[in-house]
Short mmCIF file of C-alpha atoms and ligand atoms in Angstrom, two decimals:
data_model
loop_
_atom_site.label_atom_id
_atom_site.label_comp_id
_atom_site.label_asym_id
_atom_site.label_seq_id
_atom_site.Cartn_x
_atom_site.Cartn_y
_atom_site.Cartn_z
CA MET A 262 35.35 6.00 -18.84
CA LYS A 263 38.49 3.76 -18.27
CA ILE A 264 37.37 0.64 -16.79
CA LEU A 265 39.58 -2.37 -15.60
CA MET A 266 37.73 -5.61 -15.07
CA VAL A 267 39.63 -7.88 -12.63
CA SER A 268 38.31 -11.50 -12.84
CA ALA A 269 39.48 -15.13 -12.49
CA GLU A 270 37.44 -16.12 -15.42
CA ALA A 271 36.38 -14.70 -18.90
CA VAL A 272 35.12 -16.52 -22.03
CA PRO A 273 36.51 -17.79 -24.17
CA TYR A 274 39.71 -18.09 -22.01
CA ALA A 275 38.70 -19.78 -18.82
CA LYS A 276 35.20 -20.72 -17.59
CA THR A 277 33.75 -22.70 -14.66
CA GLY A 278 30.33 -20.99 -14.70
CA GLY A 279 28.30 -17.98 -15.78
CA LEU A 280 30.80 -15.49 -14.25
CA ALA A 281 33.01 -15.99 -17.28
CA ASP A 282 30.05 -15.33 -19.71
CA MET A 283 29.05 -12.16 -17.75
CA VAL A 284 32.56 -10.56 -17.56
CA SER A 285 33.23 -10.74 -21.26
CA ALA A 286 29.79 -9.83 -22.36
CA LEU A 287 29.52 -6.86 -19.92
CA ALA A 288 32.97 -5.61 -20.93
CA LEU A 289 32.03 -5.97 -24.71
CA SER A 290 28.88 -4.15 -24.33
CA LEU A 291 30.67 -1.17 -22.41
CA HIS A 292 33.30 -1.21 -24.99
CA ARG A 293 30.62 -0.94 -27.74
CA ALA A 294 29.11 1.95 -25.81
CA GLY A 295 32.57 3.73 -26.27
CA HIS A 296 34.18 3.17 -22.95
CA ASP A 297 37.78 2.08 -22.74
CA VAL A 298 37.42 -1.30 -21.14
CA ARG A 299 40.14 -3.84 -20.41
CA ILE A 300 40.19 -7.28 -18.63
CA VAL A 301 42.89 -8.59 -16.54
CA MET A 302 42.96 -12.35 -15.62
CA PRO A 303 45.49 -15.04 -14.97
CA ARG A 304 47.32 -16.89 -17.65
CA TYR A 305 46.25 -20.39 -16.59
CA TYR A 306 48.03 -23.51 -17.94
CA ALA A 307 45.35 -24.34 -20.29
CA ILE A 308 45.44 -20.87 -22.06
CA ASP A 309 47.75 -21.19 -25.19
CA ARG A 310 50.44 -18.69 -24.99
CA SER A 311 51.30 -19.03 -28.69
CA ALA A 312 47.94 -17.20 -29.60
CA LEU A 313 48.77 -14.28 -27.42
CA ARG A 314 51.11 -11.42 -27.60
CA LEU A 315 54.01 -11.07 -24.99
CA LEU A 316 54.43 -7.46 -23.67
CA PRO A 317 58.07 -6.48 -23.38
CA GLU A 318 59.92 -6.64 -20.15
CA PRO A 319 58.85 -8.87 -17.18
CA MET A 320 56.75 -7.37 -14.57
CA GLY A 321 57.51 -7.34 -10.91
CA VAL A 322 54.63 -7.89 -8.53
CA PRO A 323 54.76 -7.24 -4.88
CA VAL A 324 52.97 -10.18 -3.14
CA GLY A 325 53.23 -9.31 0.52
CA SER A 326 55.42 -11.59 2.50
CA LEU A 327 56.32 -13.46 -0.66
CA GLY A 328 58.24 -10.51 -1.77
CA GLU A 329 58.55 -9.35 -5.50
CA GLN A 330 57.41 -11.98 -7.88
CA TRP A 331 58.41 -11.89 -11.52
CA THR A 332 55.59 -12.42 -14.01
CA ALA A 333 55.14 -12.10 -17.70
CA VAL A 334 52.08 -10.29 -19.23
CA TYR A 335 50.37 -11.58 -22.22
CA ALA A 336 47.79 -9.70 -24.25
CA THR A 337 45.18 -10.07 -26.92
CA GLU A 338 41.94 -8.67 -27.97
CA LEU A 339 38.58 -10.01 -26.96
CA PRO A 340 36.98 -11.78 -30.01
CA GLY A 341 34.38 -9.65 -31.59
CA SER A 342 35.65 -6.46 -30.18
CA ALA A 343 37.51 -4.99 -33.14
CA ARG A 344 36.26 -1.60 -34.13
CA ALA A 345 36.12 -0.37 -37.60
CA ASN A 346 38.97 2.23 -36.66
CA GLY A 347 40.96 -0.56 -34.99
CA GLY A 348 41.05 -0.79 -31.18
CA GLY A 349 39.65 -4.01 -29.82
CA LEU A 350 39.09 -4.59 -26.23
CA PRO A 351 42.51 -5.65 -24.61
CA VAL A 352 42.62 -8.70 -22.35
CA TYR A 353 45.81 -9.03 -20.35
CA PHE A 354 47.00 -12.37 -18.77
CA ILE A 355 49.32 -12.42 -15.96
CA ASP A 356 51.62 -15.35 -16.32
CA HIS A 357 53.10 -16.69 -13.08
CA GLU A 358 54.11 -20.16 -13.35
CA GLN A 359 54.12 -21.06 -9.65
CA SER A 360 50.55 -19.71 -9.23
CA PHE A 361 48.79 -20.55 -12.52
CA GLY A 362 50.91 -23.10 -14.27
CA ARG A 363 48.65 -25.99 -13.40
CA GLU A 364 45.27 -27.47 -14.50
CA GLY A 365 42.36 -25.73 -12.78
CA VAL A 366 41.05 -22.30 -12.01
CA TYR A 367 40.36 -22.59 -8.29
CA GLY A 368 41.14 -26.26 -7.68
CA SER A 369 41.63 -29.69 -9.27
CA PRO A 370 40.20 -33.15 -8.93
CA ALA A 371 43.06 -33.87 -6.42
CA GLU A 372 42.79 -30.58 -4.41
CA SER A 373 39.21 -29.20 -4.82
CA ASP A 374 40.33 -25.75 -3.47
CA PHE A 375 44.10 -24.98 -3.97
CA HIS A 376 45.64 -24.32 -0.60
CA ASP A 377 47.71 -21.33 -2.00
CA ASN A 378 44.75 -19.55 -3.49
CA PRO A 379 45.31 -16.62 -1.22
CA ALA A 380 48.78 -16.18 -2.70
CA ARG A 381 47.63 -16.97 -6.31
CA PHE A 382 44.78 -14.39 -6.24
CA SER A 383 47.15 -11.86 -4.38
CA VAL A 384 49.35 -12.19 -7.67
CA LEU A 385 46.17 -11.40 -9.76
CA CYS A 386 45.09 -8.34 -7.80
CA ASN A 387 48.48 -6.84 -6.98
CA GLY A 388 49.35 -7.66 -10.39
CA ALA A 389 46.34 -5.64 -11.71
CA PHE A 390 47.83 -2.42 -10.23
CA GLN A 391 51.32 -3.12 -11.50
CA LEU A 392 49.82 -3.73 -14.95
CA CYS A 393 48.28 -0.19 -14.97
CA ARG A 394 51.63 1.30 -14.02
CA LYS A 395 53.30 -0.75 -16.65
CA LEU A 396 50.85 0.54 -19.19
CA GLY A 397 50.77 3.98 -17.93
CA TRP A 398 46.81 3.64 -17.93
CA PHE A 399 45.12 4.49 -14.76
CA PRO A 400 41.43 3.61 -14.83
CA ASP A 401 38.56 5.53 -13.46
CA VAL A 402 37.06 2.36 -12.15
CA ILE A 403 38.22 -0.96 -11.04
CA HIS A 404 35.54 -3.65 -11.40
CA ALA A 405 36.25 -6.68 -9.47
CA HIS A 406 34.16 -9.94 -9.74
CA ASP A 407 33.58 -12.41 -6.87
CA TRP A 408 35.94 -13.31 -4.04
CA SER A 409 38.87 -14.12 -6.24
CA ALA A 410 39.20 -10.51 -7.39
CA ALA A 411 37.89 -9.05 -4.10
CA LEU A 412 41.41 -8.09 -2.83
CA ALA A 413 41.50 -5.45 -5.59
CA PRO A 414 39.16 -2.97 -4.09
CA VAL A 415 40.77 -3.54 -0.64
CA LEU A 416 44.29 -2.77 -2.00
CA LEU A 417 42.85 0.25 -3.69
CA LYS A 418 41.27 1.61 -0.58
CA PHE A 419 44.12 0.87 1.93
CA VAL A 420 47.19 1.03 -0.32
CA GLU A 421 46.99 2.20 -3.89
CA ARG A 422 45.00 5.33 -3.55
CA ARG A 423 48.07 6.99 -2.14
CA GLN A 424 50.12 5.49 -4.85
CA GLY A 425 48.83 6.94 -8.14
CA PHE A 426 45.31 5.73 -8.02
CA GLY A 427 43.67 8.57 -6.18
CA GLY A 428 41.18 9.08 -8.91
CA THR A 429 40.17 5.48 -9.18
CA ALA A 430 36.85 4.11 -7.82
CA SER A 431 36.12 0.53 -7.22
CA VAL A 432 32.98 -1.60 -7.81
CA PHE A 433 32.63 -5.15 -6.56
CA THR A 434 30.15 -7.61 -8.01
CA ILE A 435 28.79 -10.58 -6.18
CA HIS A 436 28.08 -13.38 -8.49
CA ASN A 437 27.58 -15.96 -5.77
CA LEU A 438 27.57 -15.31 -2.12
CA GLY A 439 28.09 -19.21 -1.58
CA TYR A 440 31.80 -18.89 -2.45
CA GLN A 441 33.58 -16.56 -0.03
CA GLY A 442 37.36 -17.43 -0.10
CA ASN A 443 37.71 -18.60 3.55
CA TYR A 444 41.33 -19.28 4.63
CA SER A 445 43.58 -19.50 7.74
CA LYS A 446 44.73 -15.97 8.70
CA ASP A 447 48.21 -17.33 8.35
CA TYR A 448 47.89 -16.45 4.83
CA PHE A 449 47.04 -12.77 5.49
CA PRO A 450 50.63 -11.60 5.01
CA VAL A 451 50.85 -12.75 1.44
CA LEU A 452 47.98 -10.25 0.44
CA GLY A 453 50.17 -7.12 0.71
CA LEU A 454 48.26 -5.51 3.51
CA GLY A 455 49.60 -4.79 7.05
CA TRP A 456 48.17 -6.39 10.02
CA GLU A 457 46.68 -3.13 10.99
CA HIS A 458 44.10 -3.71 8.15
CA PHE A 459 43.19 -7.20 9.25
CA PHE A 460 40.07 -5.87 10.95
CA ALA A 461 39.50 -2.48 9.18
CA SER A 462 39.61 -4.06 5.77
CA GLY A 463 36.71 -6.43 6.59
CA PHE A 464 39.10 -9.50 6.04
CA GLU A 465 38.79 -10.82 9.47
CA ASP A 466 35.86 -13.37 9.79
CA TRP A 467 35.87 -15.52 12.98
CA ASP A 468 39.66 -15.24 13.11
CA ARG A 469 40.17 -16.35 9.59
CA ILE A 470 40.29 -14.47 6.30
CA ASN A 471 37.31 -14.06 4.18
CA PHE A 472 37.99 -12.48 0.72
CA LEU A 473 34.36 -11.84 -0.12
CA LYS A 474 33.62 -9.94 3.10
CA ALA A 475 36.68 -7.81 2.62
CA GLY A 476 35.48 -6.85 -0.90
CA LEU A 477 31.96 -6.16 0.54
CA CYS A 478 33.38 -3.86 3.21
CA SER A 479 35.95 -1.95 1.00
CA ALA A 480 34.50 -1.42 -2.39
CA ASP A 481 32.95 2.04 -3.21
CA ALA A 482 29.81 0.44 -4.70
CA LEU A 483 28.50 -3.17 -4.70
CA THR A 484 26.44 -4.81 -7.31
CA THR A 485 24.92 -8.26 -7.76
CA VAL A 486 23.41 -9.79 -10.71
CA SER A 487 19.60 -9.60 -10.36
CA PRO A 488 17.31 -7.27 -8.31
CA THR A 489 15.71 -10.25 -6.48
CA TYR A 490 19.00 -11.63 -5.26
CA ALA A 491 20.07 -8.04 -4.17
CA ALA A 492 17.00 -8.25 -1.85
CA GLU A 493 17.43 -11.87 -0.75
CA ILE A 494 21.13 -11.61 0.29
CA GLN A 495 20.22 -9.06 2.76
CA SER A 496 18.21 -11.65 4.67
CA GLY A 497 19.29 -14.48 7.02
CA GLU A 498 18.16 -17.19 4.61
CA HIS A 499 20.14 -16.29 1.60
CA GLY A 500 22.84 -14.02 3.23
CA PHE A 501 25.41 -16.85 3.87
CA ARG A 502 26.32 -14.83 7.17
CA MET A 503 27.03 -11.69 5.14
CA ASP A 504 23.48 -10.42 5.46
CA GLY A 505 24.47 -7.97 8.23
CA VAL A 506 27.33 -6.61 6.22
CA LEU A 507 25.05 -6.27 3.21
CA ARG A 508 22.37 -4.52 5.06
CA SER A 509 24.93 -2.02 6.44
CA ARG A 510 25.77 -1.31 2.75
CA SER A 511 22.32 -1.39 1.35
CA GLY A 512 22.55 2.16 0.09
CA ASP A 513 25.57 1.18 -2.11
CA LEU A 514 24.07 -2.10 -3.29
CA TYR A 515 22.56 -2.47 -6.83
CA GLY A 516 20.86 -5.50 -8.31
CA ILE A 517 21.37 -5.47 -12.18
CA LEU A 518 20.08 -8.40 -14.14
CA ASN A 519 22.68 -10.02 -16.40
CA GLY A 520 22.07 -9.97 -20.16
CA VAL A 521 22.67 -12.67 -22.70
CA ASP A 522 25.39 -12.38 -25.44
CA THR A 523 23.09 -12.99 -28.37
CA GLU A 524 26.02 -13.38 -30.74
CA ILE A 525 26.64 -16.67 -28.99
CA TRP A 526 23.21 -17.56 -27.82
CA ASN A 527 20.83 -17.25 -30.85
CA PRO A 528 18.87 -19.95 -32.39
CA ALA A 529 18.63 -18.19 -35.75
CA LYS A 530 22.46 -18.38 -36.26
CA ASP A 531 23.76 -20.94 -33.79
CA LYS A 532 26.07 -23.25 -35.76
CA ARG A 533 26.08 -25.98 -33.14
CA LEU A 534 22.43 -26.80 -33.89
CA ALA A 535 21.19 -29.43 -36.26
CA ARG A 536 18.82 -26.75 -37.65
CA THR A 537 18.67 -22.99 -36.90
CA TYR A 538 15.35 -21.45 -36.37
CA THR A 539 13.43 -18.31 -35.34
CA ALA A 540 9.98 -17.74 -33.66
CA ARG A 541 8.41 -18.27 -37.10
CA THR A 542 10.05 -21.57 -37.94
CA LEU A 543 10.07 -22.67 -34.27
CA ALA A 544 7.93 -25.86 -34.49
CA ALA A 545 9.74 -27.41 -37.32
CA GLY A 546 13.19 -26.26 -36.01
CA LYS A 547 12.61 -27.60 -32.50
CA ALA A 548 11.39 -30.85 -33.82
CA LEU A 549 14.49 -31.39 -35.82
CA ASN A 550 16.75 -30.45 -32.98
CA LYS A 551 14.97 -32.62 -30.63
CA ARG A 552 15.51 -35.67 -32.90
CA ALA A 553 19.14 -34.78 -33.28
CA LEU A 554 19.56 -34.48 -29.52
CA GLN A 555 17.70 -37.81 -28.91
CA GLN A 556 20.31 -39.41 -31.37
CA ARG A 557 23.15 -37.77 -29.71
CA MET A 558 22.22 -38.70 -26.19
CA GLY A 559 21.18 -42.24 -27.16
CA LEU A 560 17.49 -41.78 -26.37
CA PRO A 561 14.68 -43.32 -28.35
CA GLU A 562 13.74 -41.02 -31.24
CA ASP A 563 10.16 -40.24 -30.16
CA ALA A 564 8.50 -36.93 -30.84
CA SER A 565 5.40 -37.91 -28.76
CA VAL A 566 7.03 -37.61 -25.34
CA PRO A 567 8.32 -34.38 -23.87
CA LEU A 568 12.05 -33.97 -23.38
CA ILE A 569 13.30 -32.36 -20.19
CA GLY A 570 16.89 -30.88 -20.33
CA MET A 571 19.32 -29.94 -17.76
CA VAL A 572 22.71 -28.21 -18.01
CA THR A 573 24.23 -27.61 -14.74
CA ARG A 574 27.05 -27.62 -12.32
CA LEU A 575 26.35 -30.67 -10.06
CA THR A 576 26.38 -28.87 -6.84
CA ASP A 577 23.97 -28.19 -3.89
CA GLN A 578 23.16 -24.69 -5.14
CA LYS A 579 21.57 -26.12 -8.21
CA GLY A 580 18.91 -28.20 -6.34
CA VAL A 581 20.55 -31.31 -7.72
CA ALA A 582 19.96 -33.38 -4.38
CA GLU A 583 16.21 -33.03 -4.94
CA VAL A 584 16.46 -34.41 -8.33
CA PHE A 585 19.35 -37.02 -8.22
CA ALA A 586 19.86 -38.12 -4.59
CA PRO A 587 19.40 -41.78 -3.96
CA THR A 588 15.98 -42.77 -2.42
CA PHE A 589 14.43 -39.27 -2.22
CA GLY A 590 15.52 -37.49 -5.48
CA CYS A 591 12.56 -37.27 -7.86
CA ALA A 592 14.31 -38.15 -11.17
CA TYR A 593 13.75 -41.95 -10.86
CA ARG A 594 10.04 -41.49 -10.06
CA LEU A 595 9.68 -39.07 -12.91
CA CYS A 596 11.21 -41.35 -15.54
CA SER A 597 9.67 -44.47 -14.27
CA GLN A 598 6.13 -43.15 -13.82
CA ILE A 599 5.59 -40.25 -16.46
CA ALA A 600 5.99 -40.68 -20.12
CA LEU A 601 9.02 -38.31 -20.68
CA GLN A 602 12.72 -38.20 -21.48
CA PHE A 603 15.48 -36.61 -19.49
CA ALA A 604 18.77 -35.30 -21.03
CA VAL A 605 21.28 -34.16 -18.51
CA LEU A 606 24.77 -32.39 -19.15
CA GLY A 607 26.65 -31.65 -15.96
CA ALA A 608 29.89 -31.88 -14.01
CA GLY A 609 30.69 -31.55 -10.35
CA GLU A 610 30.18 -33.40 -7.15
CA ARG A 611 31.23 -37.01 -7.13
CA TRP A 612 28.20 -38.53 -5.36
CA CYS A 613 25.91 -36.78 -7.91
CA GLN A 614 27.93 -38.14 -10.94
CA ASP A 615 27.71 -41.63 -9.48
CA GLU A 616 24.00 -41.40 -8.86
CA ILE A 617 23.44 -40.18 -12.40
CA ARG A 618 25.30 -43.13 -13.74
CA GLN A 619 23.08 -45.41 -11.74
CA LEU A 620 20.00 -43.72 -13.09
CA GLU A 621 21.18 -44.22 -16.68
CA SER A 622 21.79 -47.93 -16.14
CA LYS A 623 18.24 -48.38 -14.85
CA LEU A 624 16.22 -46.06 -17.09
CA PRO A 625 16.06 -46.16 -20.85
CA ASN A 626 14.60 -42.68 -20.90
CA PHE A 627 17.31 -41.14 -18.89
CA ARG A 628 20.62 -40.19 -20.48
CA ALA A 629 23.46 -37.99 -19.31
CA TYR A 630 26.81 -36.56 -20.32
CA LEU A 631 29.11 -36.03 -17.38
CA GLY A 632 31.62 -33.52 -18.21
CA TYR A 633 31.89 -30.04 -19.93
CA ASP A 634 30.65 -29.74 -23.48
CA ASP A 635 29.80 -26.30 -24.88
CA GLY A 636 28.27 -27.62 -28.07
CA LEU A 637 26.02 -30.03 -26.27
CA SER A 638 24.81 -27.37 -23.95
CA HIS A 639 23.57 -25.47 -26.93
CA GLN A 640 21.96 -28.69 -28.41
CA ILE A 641 20.18 -29.21 -25.09
CA GLU A 642 18.89 -25.78 -25.01
CA ALA A 643 17.51 -26.19 -28.47
CA GLY A 644 16.29 -29.74 -28.57
CA SER A 645 14.57 -29.93 -25.18
CA ASP A 646 10.90 -29.13 -24.63
CA PHE A 647 11.47 -28.05 -20.97
CA PHE A 648 14.62 -26.98 -19.16
CA LEU A 649 14.71 -27.85 -15.47
CA MET A 650 16.61 -25.55 -13.04
CA PRO A 651 15.38 -26.17 -9.49
CA SER A 652 18.04 -23.96 -7.82
CA ARG A 653 18.13 -23.62 -4.00
CA TYR A 654 19.39 -19.94 -4.76
CA GLU A 655 20.32 -18.39 -8.02
CA PRO A 656 22.10 -15.02 -8.24
CA CYS A 657 21.00 -14.56 -11.84
CA GLY A 658 21.26 -17.85 -13.72
CA LEU A 659 21.93 -17.65 -17.43
CA ASN A 660 20.60 -21.14 -18.56
CA GLN A 661 16.96 -20.20 -18.02
CA MET A 662 17.50 -17.12 -20.20
CA TYR A 663 19.09 -19.20 -22.87
CA SER A 664 16.27 -21.57 -22.75
CA LEU A 665 13.66 -18.86 -23.12
CA LEU A 666 15.50 -17.52 -26.20
CA TYR A 667 15.56 -21.01 -27.63
CA GLY A 668 11.71 -21.45 -27.09
CA THR A 669 12.49 -24.12 -24.42
CA LEU A 670 10.26 -23.44 -21.38
CA PRO A 671 12.01 -23.31 -18.02
CA ILE A 672 10.86 -25.20 -14.94
CA VAL A 673 12.40 -23.24 -11.98
CA ARG A 674 12.22 -22.43 -8.43
CA ARG A 675 11.08 -18.74 -7.82
CA THR A 676 14.27 -17.41 -6.53
CA GLY A 677 16.92 -14.75 -7.40
CA GLY A 678 17.33 -14.15 -11.12
CA LEU A 679 14.95 -17.02 -11.95
CA ALA A 680 12.11 -15.04 -10.29
CA ASP A 681 13.18 -11.95 -12.38
CA THR A 682 13.23 -13.71 -15.68
CA VAL A 683 10.51 -16.32 -15.87
CA GLN A 684 6.83 -15.59 -15.69
CA ASN A 685 4.68 -18.45 -14.31
CA TYR A 686 2.11 -20.37 -16.60
CA ASP A 687 -1.44 -19.40 -16.02
CA ASP A 688 -3.43 -22.36 -17.04
CA LYS A 689 -6.59 -20.35 -17.51
CA THR A 690 -5.21 -17.71 -19.89
CA GLY A 691 -2.21 -19.71 -21.23
CA GLY A 692 -0.07 -16.68 -20.07
CA GLY A 693 3.54 -16.96 -18.88
CA THR A 694 6.99 -18.37 -20.08
CA GLY A 695 7.62 -21.18 -17.71
CA PHE A 696 6.61 -23.25 -14.75
CA MET A 697 7.63 -22.20 -11.14
CA PHE A 698 7.43 -23.41 -7.69
CA ASP A 699 8.41 -21.95 -4.21
CA TYR A 700 9.52 -24.37 -1.78
CA LEU A 701 12.31 -26.67 -2.98
CA SER A 702 11.68 -30.38 -2.37
CA PRO A 703 11.75 -33.45 -4.48
CA GLN A 704 7.88 -33.48 -4.41
CA SER A 705 7.58 -29.97 -5.59
CA VAL A 706 10.07 -30.56 -8.45
CA PHE A 707 8.09 -33.73 -9.34
CA ASP A 708 4.69 -31.89 -9.19
CA THR A 709 6.00 -29.00 -11.33
CA VAL A 710 7.42 -31.22 -14.05
CA CYS A 711 4.22 -33.19 -14.04
CA TRP A 712 2.31 -29.81 -14.40
CA ALA A 713 4.41 -28.79 -17.33
CA VAL A 714 3.99 -32.36 -18.96
CA TYR A 715 0.21 -32.08 -18.46
CA ALA A 716 0.03 -28.75 -20.23
CA TRP A 717 2.28 -30.12 -23.06
CA SER A 718 -0.03 -33.10 -23.57
CA HIS A 719 -3.47 -31.26 -23.10
CA ARG A 720 -2.87 -27.71 -23.97
CA PRO A 721 -0.43 -27.74 -26.85
CA ASP A 722 -1.98 -24.41 -27.88
CA HIS A 723 -0.71 -22.86 -24.69
CA ILE A 724 2.68 -24.37 -24.94
CA ALA A 725 3.00 -23.12 -28.57
CA HIS A 726 2.17 -19.58 -27.42
CA MET A 727 4.45 -19.66 -24.43
CA ARG A 728 7.33 -20.73 -26.68
CA LYS A 729 6.88 -17.89 -29.00
CA ARG A 730 6.43 -15.45 -26.20
CA ALA A 731 9.67 -16.85 -24.40
CA MET A 732 11.66 -16.37 -27.70
CA GLN A 733 10.58 -12.71 -27.81
CA GLN A 734 11.95 -11.80 -24.38
CA GLU A 735 14.72 -9.22 -24.40
CA PHE A 736 17.77 -10.04 -22.56
CA GLY A 737 20.18 -7.80 -24.42
CA TRP A 738 23.23 -6.41 -22.58
CA SER A 739 22.74 -2.80 -23.60
CA VAL A 740 20.34 -1.83 -20.77
CA ALA A 741 22.47 -3.69 -18.10
CA ALA A 742 25.65 -2.09 -19.39
CA ALA A 743 24.16 1.42 -19.14
CA ARG A 744 23.10 0.68 -15.46
CA TYR A 745 26.69 -0.31 -14.75
CA ALA A 746 27.89 2.88 -16.21
CA ASP A 747 25.59 4.63 -13.84
CA VAL A 748 26.95 2.69 -10.86
CA TYR A 749 30.60 3.60 -12.01
CA GLU A 750 29.51 7.24 -11.93
CA ALA A 751 27.99 6.91 -8.43
CA ALA A 752 31.18 5.29 -7.24
CA LEU A 753 33.37 8.08 -8.68
CA LYS A 754 31.07 10.59 -7.08
CA LYS A 755 31.70 9.17 -3.74
CA LEU A 756 35.41 9.82 -4.24
CA THR A 757 34.96 13.50 -4.69
CA ARG A 758 32.52 13.92 -1.91
P1 ADP B 17 26.40 -20.84 -12.73
O1 ADP B 17 27.38 -19.87 -13.09
O2 ADP B 17 25.98 -20.74 -11.34
O3 ADP B 17 26.87 -22.28 -12.88
P2 ADP B 17 24.62 -19.89 -14.88
O4 ADP B 17 23.30 -20.36 -15.39
O5 ADP B 17 24.85 -18.55 -14.48
O6 ADP B 17 25.08 -20.73 -13.58
O7 ADP B 17 25.81 -20.25 -15.89
C1 ADP B 17 26.25 -21.51 -16.21
C2 ADP B 17 26.98 -21.43 -17.47
O8 ADP B 17 27.81 -22.60 -17.60
C3 ADP B 17 26.09 -21.50 -18.74
O9 ADP B 17 26.68 -20.82 -19.80
C4 ADP B 17 25.99 -22.96 -19.00
O10 ADP B 17 25.79 -23.33 -20.33
C5 ADP B 17 27.42 -23.65 -18.63
N1 ADP B 17 27.55 -24.84 -18.23
C6 ADP B 17 27.32 -25.39 -17.08
N2 ADP B 17 27.69 -26.67 -16.85
C7 ADP B 17 28.06 -26.97 -18.20
C8 ADP B 17 28.46 -28.25 -18.74
N3 ADP B 17 28.65 -29.28 -18.06
N4 ADP B 17 28.90 -28.16 -20.06
C9 ADP B 17 28.90 -26.99 -20.65
N5 ADP B 17 28.43 -25.93 -20.25
C10 ADP B 17 28.02 -25.81 -18.95
C1 GLC B 18 27.28 -17.13 -10.69
C2 GLC B 18 25.80 -17.46 -10.35
C3 GLC B 18 24.88 -17.41 -11.57
C4 GLC B 18 25.09 -16.19 -12.31
C5 GLC B 18 26.53 -16.13 -12.73
C6 GLC B 18 26.83 -14.89 -13.65
O1 GLC B 18 27.96 -18.19 -11.19
O2 GLC B 18 25.73 -18.65 -9.63
O3 GLC B 18 23.43 -17.30 -10.89
O4 GLC B 18 24.33 -16.12 -13.51
O5 GLC B 18 27.37 -16.02 -11.64
O6 GLC B 18 26.56 -13.68 -13.01
#
């Protein structure tokens, strides 16, 4: 099949969260299975043009009321995708200075959500169709990811099917229902749809525009990134006001658990670690990585206390208020009452960063790095004993899977992909791969961390077995990629019906 991925993010070019990992890893896996997969994304300011190939001729993109915009298209091949007979996976970058020639994917410190995002992502989505025309390559499936690419299936359904894309089906993947792309309807004309489509496309949401809703209403098939999340989002509690729309499309909605790119996340060959290790050399390997992490974070080098790690966007979705908020968050109590250490890597909301700085100044056993650091994220996964991820909701979550593969036991809330990937500890049999709680509160995070620390001190035999079991979990992409291929087939079948 010919598949075009449309996304605002893809590793190694632009990443704000797991979306970027997922898009590249899925594309690569489908490519390896023999499909003709290509990715299109913006050429952000931070993506170095000199490492890319410029395609001949500028490309005109109709951007609704903004008229035709002139763009350049750059291309490269996704690392690790070269086949023996040549032919790596092409990644195309749409270069439009006015839209993408600035720092930031969706926003910047000065403007958290760029006011012209409707126009920026209209350039991406309209540009995706122009790109296909330019290449003379018409995909069987356009696979759009999250609200920023949601316009693509809408344009396909209402405009492009009559303009050469009659055989193309669309699949829209929800990575996070919490981000919907809500803007004043004054921006509607830049999307390239007539006003007659304002309601029919699903864009209308309380007299504003909602990109995600339009994608949900218009795509031929919908997917999300875990089976539990697929069920949860059809309920009022997790549906972010979209539960009704999602229930109406439940027959077209598939929950497919993300995999892990084990070329990148593999403790046996991870060059960022002080020492690589396998399930057989786990005890010694983890001890060494723990010491290296303590050194790097400025924590006392002490093997006798458990080390709790966190790598997270500092945003409400991740349960950070329950951990770090002043007065009620549980981190202070945990660090001052229990013999443990805390290592945090995170970037995000200002209040949370400030609180983390406060905790650091008060607690010798709490250390944080505020910012984005890929190497450190691997070192925390390897050097911690436990990985805390108390998400309020979690569509899939990649970090808990990385933790498991690194023999670091996750402490998680039983929700979304966390519920699908972690098995709760059974203190009678020693079974399980992590520690879980249901109701999110500072007290339940506190209690569950204490439960894990208790097992660490009193049942080292259980912990050792759990770690081994965790490292043996299978999170390869091949199963998930095959399921996506099935969804593509199902979407294509709808076209011919
Ligand atoms: P989400 O996409 O909701 O943030 P995921 O668990 O799916 O959650 O993916 C998060 C990804 O981003 C992981 O690859 C994680 O290692 C990475 N990450 C998050 N915060 C940081 C940070 N501050 N530094 C480095 N990597 C980070
Ligand atoms: C989103 C979700 C996360 C998921 C990731 C990749 O960022 O918050 O749970 O793992 O997308 O699908």
